[in-house]
Amino acid sequence: MYNEIDLHNLDFKLALNVFKKKYNEALKRKDKREILIIHGYGANKLGHIPILATNLRIFLSKNRDKLNYRLSINPGVTYVTPIFKLD
């Protein structure tokens, strides 16, 4: 089983703060289970760029020394495995 964080309808700055807070709280509890991040498709209209998903994945890729992540067949979610605290 995994933890879950729903970031639907949040702007990236707020979503990132929510994610980091919950991620660090899980580590503090020594809970290193995979976290299901629900960010949604970001496609309210045809041709819309998924800003939240894209920016979140860029952030995750820049922090590969502190976490592992994997994409899903579902483009509206990303899985993250905590390793070290995020700043």
PDB file of N, CA and C in Angstrom:
ATOM      1  N   MET A   1       0.844  -1.194   0.000  1.00  0.00           N
ATOM      2  CA  MET A   1       0.000   0.000   0.000  1.00  0.00           C
ATOM      3  C   MET A   1       0.881   1.246   0.000  1.00  0.00           C
ATOM      4  N   TYR A   2       0.312   2.349  -0.382  1.00  0.00           N
ATOM      5  CA  TYR A   2       1.075   3.581  -0.482  1.00  0.00           C
ATOM      6  C   TYR A   2       0.310   4.737   0.131  1.00  0.00           C
ATOM      7  N   ASN A   3       1.022   5.826   0.361  1.00  0.00           N
ATOM      8  CA  ASN A   3       0.405   7.077   0.792  1.00  0.00           C
ATOM      9  C   ASN A   3      -0.139   7.781  -0.444  1.00  0.00           C
ATOM     10  N   GLU A   4      -0.972   8.767  -0.237  1.00  0.00           N
ATOM     11  CA  GLU A   4      -1.578   9.476  -1.360  1.00  0.00           C
ATOM     12  C   GLU A   4      -1.629  10.973  -1.065  1.00  0.00           C
ATOM     13  N   ILE A   5      -1.280  11.782  -2.073  1.00  0.00           N
ATOM     14  CA  ILE A   5      -1.381  13.236  -1.974  1.00  0.00           C
ATOM     15  C   ILE A   5      -2.126  13.728  -3.197  1.00  0.00           C
ATOM     16  N   ASP A   6      -3.236  14.405  -3.000  1.00  0.00           N
ATOM     17  CA  ASP A   6      -4.049  14.928  -4.102  1.00  0.00           C
ATOM     18  C   ASP A   6      -3.747  16.408  -4.297  1.00  0.00           C
ATOM     19  N   LEU A   7      -3.196  16.747  -5.445  1.00  0.00           N
ATOM     20  CA  LEU A   7      -2.820  18.127  -5.750  1.00  0.00           C
ATOM     21  C   LEU A   7      -3.723  18.750  -6.818  1.00  0.00           C
ATOM     22  N   HIS A   8      -4.829  18.073  -7.132  1.00  0.00           N
ATOM     23  CA  HIS A   8      -5.774  18.594  -8.131  1.00  0.00           C
ATOM     24  C   HIS A   8      -6.112  20.058  -7.872  1.00  0.00           C
ATOM     25  N   ASN A   9      -6.188  20.824  -8.922  1.00  0.00           N
ATOM     26  CA  ASN A   9      -6.674  22.212  -8.895  1.00  0.00           C
ATOM     27  C   ASN A   9      -5.816  23.178  -8.080  1.00  0.00           C
ATOM     28  N   LEU A  10      -4.585  22.794  -7.736  1.00  0.00           N
ATOM     29  CA  LEU A  10      -3.686  23.713  -7.036  1.00  0.00           C
ATOM     30  C   LEU A  10      -2.711  24.301  -8.047  1.00  0.00           C
ATOM     31  N   ASP A  11      -2.299  25.557  -7.818  1.00  0.00           N
ATOM     32  CA  ASP A  11      -1.246  26.089  -8.682  1.00  0.00           C
ATOM     33  C   ASP A  11       0.058  25.421  -8.262  1.00  0.00           C
ATOM     34  N   PHE A  12       1.061  25.500  -9.133  1.00  0.00           N
ATOM     35  CA  PHE A  12       2.284  24.738  -8.893  1.00  0.00           C
ATOM     36  C   PHE A  12       2.971  25.100  -7.582  1.00  0.00           C
ATOM     37  N   LYS A  13       3.066  26.382  -7.280  1.00  0.00           N
ATOM     38  CA  LYS A  13       3.759  26.807  -6.049  1.00  0.00           C
ATOM     39  C   LYS A  13       3.103  26.193  -4.810  1.00  0.00           C
ATOM     40  N   LEU A  14       1.793  26.275  -4.715  1.00  0.00           N
ATOM     41  CA  LEU A  14       1.075  25.706  -3.577  1.00  0.00           C
ATOM     42  C   LEU A  14       1.189  24.175  -3.594  1.00  0.00           C
ATOM     43  N   ALA A  15       1.025  23.580  -4.771  1.00  0.00           N
ATOM     44  CA  ALA A  15       1.113  22.125  -4.888  1.00  0.00           C
ATOM     45  C   ALA A  15       2.479  21.627  -4.427  1.00  0.00           C
ATOM     46  N   LEU A  16       3.530  22.329  -4.815  1.00  0.00           N
ATOM     47  CA  LEU A  16       4.877  21.923  -4.417  1.00  0.00           C
ATOM     48  C   LEU A  16       5.054  22.020  -2.905  1.00  0.00           C
ATOM     49  N   ASN A  17       4.531  23.081  -2.297  1.00  0.00           N
ATOM     50  CA  ASN A  17       4.607  23.224  -0.836  1.00  0.00           C
ATOM     51  C   ASN A  17       3.860  22.108  -0.126  1.00  0.00           C
ATOM     52  N   VAL A  18       2.665  21.772  -0.616  1.00  0.00           N
ATOM     53  CA  VAL A  18       1.864  20.686  -0.026  1.00  0.00           C
ATOM     54  C   VAL A  18       2.622  19.366  -0.163  1.00  0.00           C
ATOM     55  N   PHE A  19       3.145  19.105  -1.373  1.00  0.00           N
ATOM     56  CA  PHE A  19       3.877  17.864  -1.604  1.00  0.00           C
ATOM     57  C   PHE A  19       5.077  17.738  -0.663  1.00  0.00           C
ATOM     58  N   LYS A  20       5.923  18.785  -0.598  1.00  0.00           N
ATOM     59  CA  LYS A  20       7.123  18.723   0.238  1.00  0.00           C
ATOM     60  C   LYS A  20       6.775  18.544   1.707  1.00  0.00           C
ATOM     61  N   LYS A  21       5.749  19.215   2.166  1.00  0.00           N
ATOM     62  CA  LYS A  21       5.331  19.091   3.575  1.00  0.00           C
ATOM     63  C   LYS A  21       4.924  17.655   3.880  1.00  0.00           C
ATOM     64  N   LYS A  22       4.064  17.075   3.051  1.00  0.00           N
ATOM     65  CA  LYS A  22       3.578  15.710   3.309  1.00  0.00           C
ATOM     66  C   LYS A  22       4.687  14.675   3.107  1.00  0.00           C
ATOM     67  N   TYR A  23       5.536  14.907   2.140  1.00  0.00           N
ATOM     68  CA  TYR A  23       6.682  14.027   1.884  1.00  0.00           C
ATOM     69  C   TYR A  23       7.590  13.997   3.117  1.00  0.00           C
ATOM     70  N   ASN A  24       7.961  15.187   3.611  1.00  0.00           N
ATOM     71  CA  ASN A  24       8.848  15.275   4.779  1.00  0.00           C
ATOM     72  C   ASN A  24       8.190  14.731   6.038  1.00  0.00           C
ATOM     73  N   GLU A  25       6.871  14.923   6.172  1.00  0.00           N
ATOM     74  CA  GLU A  25       6.151  14.353   7.322  1.00  0.00           C
ATOM     75  C   GLU A  25       6.224  12.831   7.288  1.00  0.00           C
ATOM     76  N   ALA A  26       6.085  12.246   6.102  1.00  0.00           N
ATOM     77  CA  ALA A  26       6.163  10.787   5.970  1.00  0.00           C
ATOM     78  C   ALA A  26       7.552  10.296   6.396  1.00  0.00           C
ATOM     79  N   LEU A  27       8.588  10.977   5.943  1.00  0.00           N
ATOM     80  CA  LEU A  27       9.953  10.586   6.339  1.00  0.00           C
ATOM     81  C   LEU A  27      10.162  10.719   7.843  1.00  0.00           C
ATOM     82  N   LYS A  28       9.620  11.780   8.427  1.00  0.00           N
ATOM     83  CA  LYS A  28       9.749  11.986   9.873  1.00  0.00           C
ATOM     84  C   LYS A  28       9.123  10.822  10.644  1.00  0.00           C
ATOM     85  N   ARG A  29       8.032  10.261  10.088  1.00  0.00           N
ATOM     86  CA  ARG A  29       7.370   9.093  10.699  1.00  0.00           C
ATOM     87  C   ARG A  29       8.084   7.784  10.333  1.00  0.00           C
ATOM     88  N   LYS A  30       9.180   7.918   9.565  1.00  0.00           N
ATOM     89  CA  LYS A  30       9.920   6.758   9.068  1.00  0.00           C
ATOM     90  C   LYS A  30       9.069   5.900   8.133  1.00  0.00           C
ATOM     91  N   ASP A  31       8.147   6.549   7.453  1.00  0.00           N
ATOM     92  CA  ASP A  31       7.264   5.890   6.488  1.00  0.00           C
ATOM     93  C   ASP A  31       7.836   6.108   5.098  1.00  0.00           C
ATOM     94  N   LYS A  32       8.517   5.105   4.576  1.00  0.00           N
ATOM     95  CA  LYS A  32       9.144   5.228   3.261  1.00  0.00           C
ATOM     96  C   LYS A  32       8.356   4.496   2.185  1.00  0.00           C
ATOM     97  N   ARG A  33       7.060   4.333   2.439  1.00  0.00           N
ATOM     98  CA  ARG A  33       6.220   3.729   1.405  1.00  0.00           C
ATOM     99  C   ARG A  33       6.100   4.677   0.214  1.00  0.00           C
ATOM    100  N   GLU A  34       5.838   4.096  -0.926  1.00  0.00           N
ATOM    101  CA  GLU A  34       5.638   4.891  -2.134  1.00  0.00           C
ATOM    102  C   GLU A  34       4.447   5.828  -1.947  1.00  0.00           C
ATOM    103  N   ILE A  35       4.574   7.045  -2.479  1.00  0.00           N
ATOM    104  CA  ILE A  35       3.513   8.046  -2.385  1.00  0.00           C
ATOM    105  C   ILE A  35       2.888   8.222  -3.761  1.00  0.00           C
ATOM    106  N   LEU A  36       1.579   8.077  -3.829  1.00  0.00           N
ATOM    107  CA  LEU A  36       0.845   8.324  -5.067  1.00  0.00           C
ATOM    108  C   LEU A  36       0.506   9.808  -5.116  1.00  0.00           C
ATOM    109  N   ILE A  37       1.081  10.519  -6.090  1.00  0.00           N
ATOM    110  CA  ILE A  37       0.797  11.938  -6.274  1.00  0.00           C
ATOM    111  C   ILE A  37      -0.264  12.050  -7.358  1.00  0.00           C
ATOM    112  N   ILE A  38      -1.419  12.593  -6.997  1.00  0.00           N
ATOM    113  CA  ILE A  38      -2.489  12.797  -7.966  1.00  0.00           C
ATOM    114  C   ILE A  38      -2.440  14.264  -8.390  1.00  0.00           C
ATOM    115  N   HIS A  39      -2.015  14.501  -9.616  1.00  0.00           N
ATOM    116  CA  HIS A  39      -1.910  15.879 -10.109  1.00  0.00           C
ATOM    117  C   HIS A  39      -2.886  16.154 -11.232  1.00  0.00           C
ATOM    118  N   GLY A  40      -3.524  15.137 -11.737  1.00  0.00           N
ATOM    119  CA  GLY A  40      -4.492  15.303 -12.820  1.00  0.00           C
ATOM    120  C   GLY A  40      -3.806  15.402 -14.169  1.00  0.00           C
ATOM    121  N   TYR A  41      -4.629  15.387 -15.205  1.00  0.00           N
ATOM    122  CA  TYR A  41      -4.137  15.427 -16.577  1.00  0.00           C
ATOM    123  C   TYR A  41      -3.744  16.830 -17.004  1.00  0.00           C
ATOM    124  N   GLY A  42      -4.380  17.839 -16.435  1.00  0.00           N
ATOM    125  CA  GLY A  42      -4.107  19.205 -16.838  1.00  0.00           C
ATOM    126  C   GLY A  42      -4.656  19.526 -18.203  1.00  0.00           C
ATOM    127  N   ALA A  43      -5.636  18.782 -18.637  1.00  0.00           N
ATOM    128  CA  ALA A  43      -6.174  18.964 -19.992  1.00  0.00           C
ATOM    129  C   ALA A  43      -7.650  19.345 -19.944  1.00  0.00           C
ATOM    130  N   ASN A  44      -7.917  20.582 -19.596  1.00  0.00           N
ATOM    131  CA  ASN A  44      -9.300  21.053 -19.573  1.00  0.00           C
ATOM    132  C   ASN A  44      -9.810  21.387 -20.961  1.00  0.00           C
ATOM    133  N   LYS A  45      -8.870  21.636 -21.860  1.00  0.00           N
ATOM    134  CA  LYS A  45      -9.259  21.923 -23.239  1.00  0.00           C
ATOM    135  C   LYS A  45      -8.224  21.331 -24.182  1.00  0.00           C
ATOM    136  N   LEU A  46      -8.599  21.144 -25.402  1.00  0.00           N
ATOM    137  CA  LEU A  46      -7.737  20.541 -26.400  1.00  0.00           C
ATOM    138  C   LEU A  46      -6.437  21.339 -26.544  1.00  0.00           C
ATOM    139  N   GLY A  47      -5.318  20.658 -26.528  1.00  0.00           N
ATOM    140  CA  GLY A  47      -4.037  21.310 -26.702  1.00  0.00           C
ATOM    141  C   GLY A  47      -3.468  21.941 -25.445  1.00  0.00           C
ATOM    142  N   HIS A  48      -4.153  21.803 -24.318  1.00  0.00           N
ATOM    143  CA  HIS A  48      -3.703  22.396 -23.059  1.00  0.00           C
ATOM    144  C   HIS A  48      -2.477  21.651 -22.540  1.00  0.00           C
ATOM    145  N   ILE A  49      -1.467  22.374 -22.102  1.00  0.00           N
ATOM    146  CA  ILE A  49      -0.249  21.767 -21.550  1.00  0.00           C
ATOM    147  C   ILE A  49      -0.465  21.465 -20.070  1.00  0.00           C
ATOM    148  N   PRO A  50      -0.135  20.248 -19.621  1.00  0.00           N
ATOM    149  CA  PRO A  50      -0.307  19.880 -18.209  1.00  0.00           C
ATOM    150  C   PRO A  50       0.759  20.534 -17.329  1.00  0.00           C
ATOM    151  N   ILE A  51       0.562  21.797 -16.984  1.00  0.00           N
ATOM    152  CA  ILE A  51       1.556  22.604 -16.258  1.00  0.00           C
ATOM    153  C   ILE A  51       1.954  21.965 -14.924  1.00  0.00           C
ATOM    154  N   LEU A  52       0.978  21.572 -14.105  1.00  0.00           N
ATOM    155  CA  LEU A  52       1.287  21.013 -12.790  1.00  0.00           C
ATOM    156  C   LEU A  52       2.087  19.721 -12.925  1.00  0.00           C
ATOM    157  N   ALA A  53       1.610  18.809 -13.752  1.00  0.00           N
ATOM    158  CA  ALA A  53       2.315  17.532 -13.936  1.00  0.00           C
ATOM    159  C   ALA A  53       3.722  17.761 -14.468  1.00  0.00           C
ATOM    160  N   THR A  54       3.861  18.610 -15.459  1.00  0.00           N
ATOM    161  CA  THR A  54       5.168  18.877 -16.065  1.00  0.00           C
ATOM    162  C   THR A  54       6.126  19.491 -15.054  1.00  0.00           C
ATOM    163  N   ASN A  55       5.689  20.532 -14.359  1.00  0.00           N
ATOM    164  CA  ASN A  55       6.561  21.194 -13.383  1.00  0.00           C
ATOM    165  C   ASN A  55       6.903  20.282 -12.212  1.00  0.00           C
ATOM    166  N   LEU A  56       5.944  19.481 -11.765  1.00  0.00           N
ATOM    167  CA  LEU A  56       6.213  18.549 -10.670  1.00  0.00           C
ATOM    168  C   LEU A  56       7.271  17.530 -11.091  1.00  0.00           C
ATOM    169  N   ARG A  57       7.144  17.013 -12.286  1.00  0.00           N
ATOM    170  CA  ARG A  57       8.111  16.009 -12.751  1.00  0.00           C
ATOM    171  C   ARG A  57       9.490  16.615 -12.972  1.00  0.00           C
ATOM    172  N   ILE A  58       9.559  17.869 -13.387  1.00  0.00           N
ATOM    173  CA  ILE A  58      10.853  18.557 -13.494  1.00  0.00           C
ATOM    174  C   ILE A  58      11.478  18.679 -12.102  1.00  0.00           C
ATOM    175  N   PHE A  59      10.671  19.081 -11.122  1.00  0.00           N
ATOM    176  CA  PHE A  59      11.159  19.179  -9.738  1.00  0.00           C
ATOM    177  C   PHE A  59      11.671  17.820  -9.257  1.00  0.00           C
ATOM    178  N   LEU A  60      10.912  16.763  -9.505  1.00  0.00           N
ATOM    179  CA  LEU A  60      11.315  15.428  -9.066  1.00  0.00           C
ATOM    180  C   LEU A  60      12.626  15.012  -9.728  1.00  0.00           C
ATOM    181  N   SER A  61      12.753  15.282 -11.023  1.00  0.00           N
ATOM    182  CA  SER A  61      13.979  14.879 -11.730  1.00  0.00           C
ATOM    183  C   SER A  61      15.196  15.632 -11.213  1.00  0.00           C
ATOM    184  N   LYS A  62      15.009  16.851 -10.723  1.00  0.00           N
ATOM    185  CA  LYS A  62      16.115  17.633 -10.164  1.00  0.00           C
ATOM    186  C   LYS A  62      16.476  17.174  -8.750  1.00  0.00           C
ATOM    187  N   ASN A  63      15.646  16.313  -8.165  1.00  0.00           N
ATOM    188  CA  ASN A  63      15.878  15.840  -6.793  1.00  0.00           C
ATOM    189  C   ASN A  63      16.061  14.325  -6.726  1.00  0.00           C
ATOM    190  N   ARG A  64      16.609  13.748  -7.780  1.00  0.00           N
ATOM    191  CA  ARG A  64      16.814  12.293  -7.818  1.00  0.00           C
ATOM    192  C   ARG A  64      17.795  11.801  -6.755  1.00  0.00           C
ATOM    193  N   ASP A  65      18.555  12.712  -6.158  1.00  0.00           N
ATOM    194  CA  ASP A  65      19.458  12.322  -5.072  1.00  0.00           C
ATOM    195  C   ASP A  65      18.702  12.159  -3.757  1.00  0.00           C
ATOM    196  N   LYS A  66      17.443  12.609  -3.705  1.00  0.00           N
ATOM    197  CA  LYS A  66      16.655  12.550  -2.473  1.00  0.00           C
ATOM    198  C   LYS A  66      15.425  11.660  -2.575  1.00  0.00           C
ATOM    199  N   LEU A  67      15.074  11.248  -3.795  1.00  0.00           N
ATOM    200  CA  LEU A  67      13.856  10.452  -3.985  1.00  0.00           C
ATOM    201  C   LEU A  67      13.944   9.670  -5.282  1.00  0.00           C
ATOM    202  N   ASN A  68      13.090   8.683  -5.380  1.00  0.00           N
ATOM    203  CA  ASN A  68      12.887   7.972  -6.637  1.00  0.00           C
ATOM    204  C   ASN A  68      11.458   8.259  -7.086  1.00  0.00           C
ATOM    205  N   TYR A  69      11.251   8.294  -8.392  1.00  0.00           N
ATOM    206  CA  TYR A  69       9.885   8.444  -8.873  1.00  0.00           C
ATOM    207  C   TYR A  69       9.694   7.640 -10.147  1.00  0.00           C
ATOM    208  N   ARG A  70       8.447   7.320 -10.393  1.00  0.00           N
ATOM    209  CA  ARG A  70       8.116   6.596 -11.609  1.00  0.00           C
ATOM    210  C   ARG A  70       6.790   7.111 -12.137  1.00  0.00           C
ATOM    211  N   LEU A  71       6.651   7.037 -13.438  1.00  0.00           N
ATOM    212  CA  LEU A  71       5.418   7.453 -14.089  1.00  0.00           C
ATOM    213  C   LEU A  71       4.473   6.265 -14.133  1.00  0.00           C
ATOM    214  N   SER A  72       3.224   6.557 -14.386  1.00  0.00           N
ATOM    215  CA  SER A  72       2.192   5.526 -14.441  1.00  0.00           C
ATOM    216  C   SER A  72       1.617   5.480 -15.843  1.00  0.00           C
ATOM    217  N   ILE A  73       0.932   4.409 -16.141  1.00  0.00           N
ATOM    218  CA  ILE A  73       0.172   4.337 -17.385  1.00  0.00           C
ATOM    219  C   ILE A  73      -0.907   5.428 -17.383  1.00  0.00           C
ATOM    220  N   ASN A  74      -1.306   5.839 -16.182  1.00  0.00           N
ATOM    221  CA  ASN A  74      -2.268   6.935 -16.009  1.00  0.00           C
ATOM    222  C   ASN A  74      -1.474   8.244 -15.976  1.00  0.00           C
ATOM    223  N   PRO A  75      -1.617   9.117 -16.980  1.00  0.00           N
ATOM    224  CA  PRO A  75      -0.825  10.350 -17.013  1.00  0.00           C
ATOM    225  C   PRO A  75      -1.206  11.365 -15.938  1.00  0.00           C
ATOM    226  N   GLY A  76      -2.246  11.094 -15.161  1.00  0.00           N
ATOM    227  CA  GLY A  76      -2.683  12.011 -14.117  1.00  0.00           C
ATOM    228  C   GLY A  76      -2.055  11.758 -12.765  1.00  0.00           C
ATOM    229  N   VAL A  77      -1.136  10.780 -12.690  1.00  0.00           N
ATOM    230  CA  VAL A  77      -0.488  10.465 -11.415  1.00  0.00           C
ATOM    231  C   VAL A  77       1.000  10.198 -11.616  1.00  0.00           C
ATOM    232  N   THR A  78       1.744  10.362 -10.525  1.00  0.00           N
ATOM    233  CA  THR A  78       3.169  10.033 -10.478  1.00  0.00           C
ATOM    234  C   THR A  78       3.414   9.387  -9.113  1.00  0.00           C
ATOM    235  N   TYR A  79       4.269   8.366  -9.087  1.00  0.00           N
ATOM    236  CA  TYR A  79       4.611   7.684  -7.840  1.00  0.00           C
ATOM    237  C   TYR A  79       5.991   8.124  -7.373  1.00  0.00           C
ATOM    238  N   VAL A  80       6.107   8.435  -6.080  1.00  0.00           N
ATOM    239  CA  VAL A  80       7.370   8.904  -5.504  1.00  0.00           C
ATOM    240  C   VAL A  80       7.724   8.039  -4.295  1.00  0.00           C
ATOM    241  N   THR A  81       8.991   7.633  -4.236  1.00  0.00           N
ATOM    242  CA  THR A  81       9.488   6.898  -3.080  1.00  0.00           C
ATOM    243  C   THR A  81      10.464   7.805  -2.323  1.00  0.00           C
ATOM    244  N   PRO A  82      10.134   8.146  -1.073  1.00  0.00           N
ATOM    245  CA  PRO A  82      11.001   9.032  -0.285  1.00  0.00           C
ATOM    246  C   PRO A  82      12.306   8.336   0.121  1.00  0.00           C
ATOM    247  N   ILE A  83      13.386   9.102   0.079  1.00  0.00           N
ATOM    248  CA  ILE A  83      14.683   8.606   0.538  1.00  0.00           C
ATOM    249  C   ILE A  83      15.252   9.580   1.586  1.00  0.00           C
ATOM    250  N   PHE A  84      15.406  10.845   1.197  1.00  0.00           N
ATOM    251  CA  PHE A  84      15.934  11.879   2.085  1.00  0.00           C
ATOM    252  C   PHE A  84      15.009  13.087   2.098  1.00  0.00           C
ATOM    253  N   LYS A  85      15.122  13.882   3.162  1.00  0.00           N
ATOM    254  CA  LYS A  85      14.296  15.078   3.332  1.00  0.00           C
ATOM    255  C   LYS A  85      14.507  16.064   2.185  1.00  0.00           C
ATOM    256  N   LEU A  86      13.416  16.702   1.780  1.00  0.00           N
ATOM    257  CA  LEU A  86      13.468  17.764   0.773  1.00  0.00           C
ATOM    258  C   LEU A  86      13.545  19.120   1.469  1.00  0.00           C
ATOM    259  N   ASP A  87      14.303  20.042   0.885  1.00  0.00           N
ATOM    260  CA  ASP A  87      14.409  21.405   1.427  1.00  0.00           C
ATOM    261  C   ASP A  87      13.267  22.272   0.923  1.00  0.00           C
TER     262      ASP A  87
END
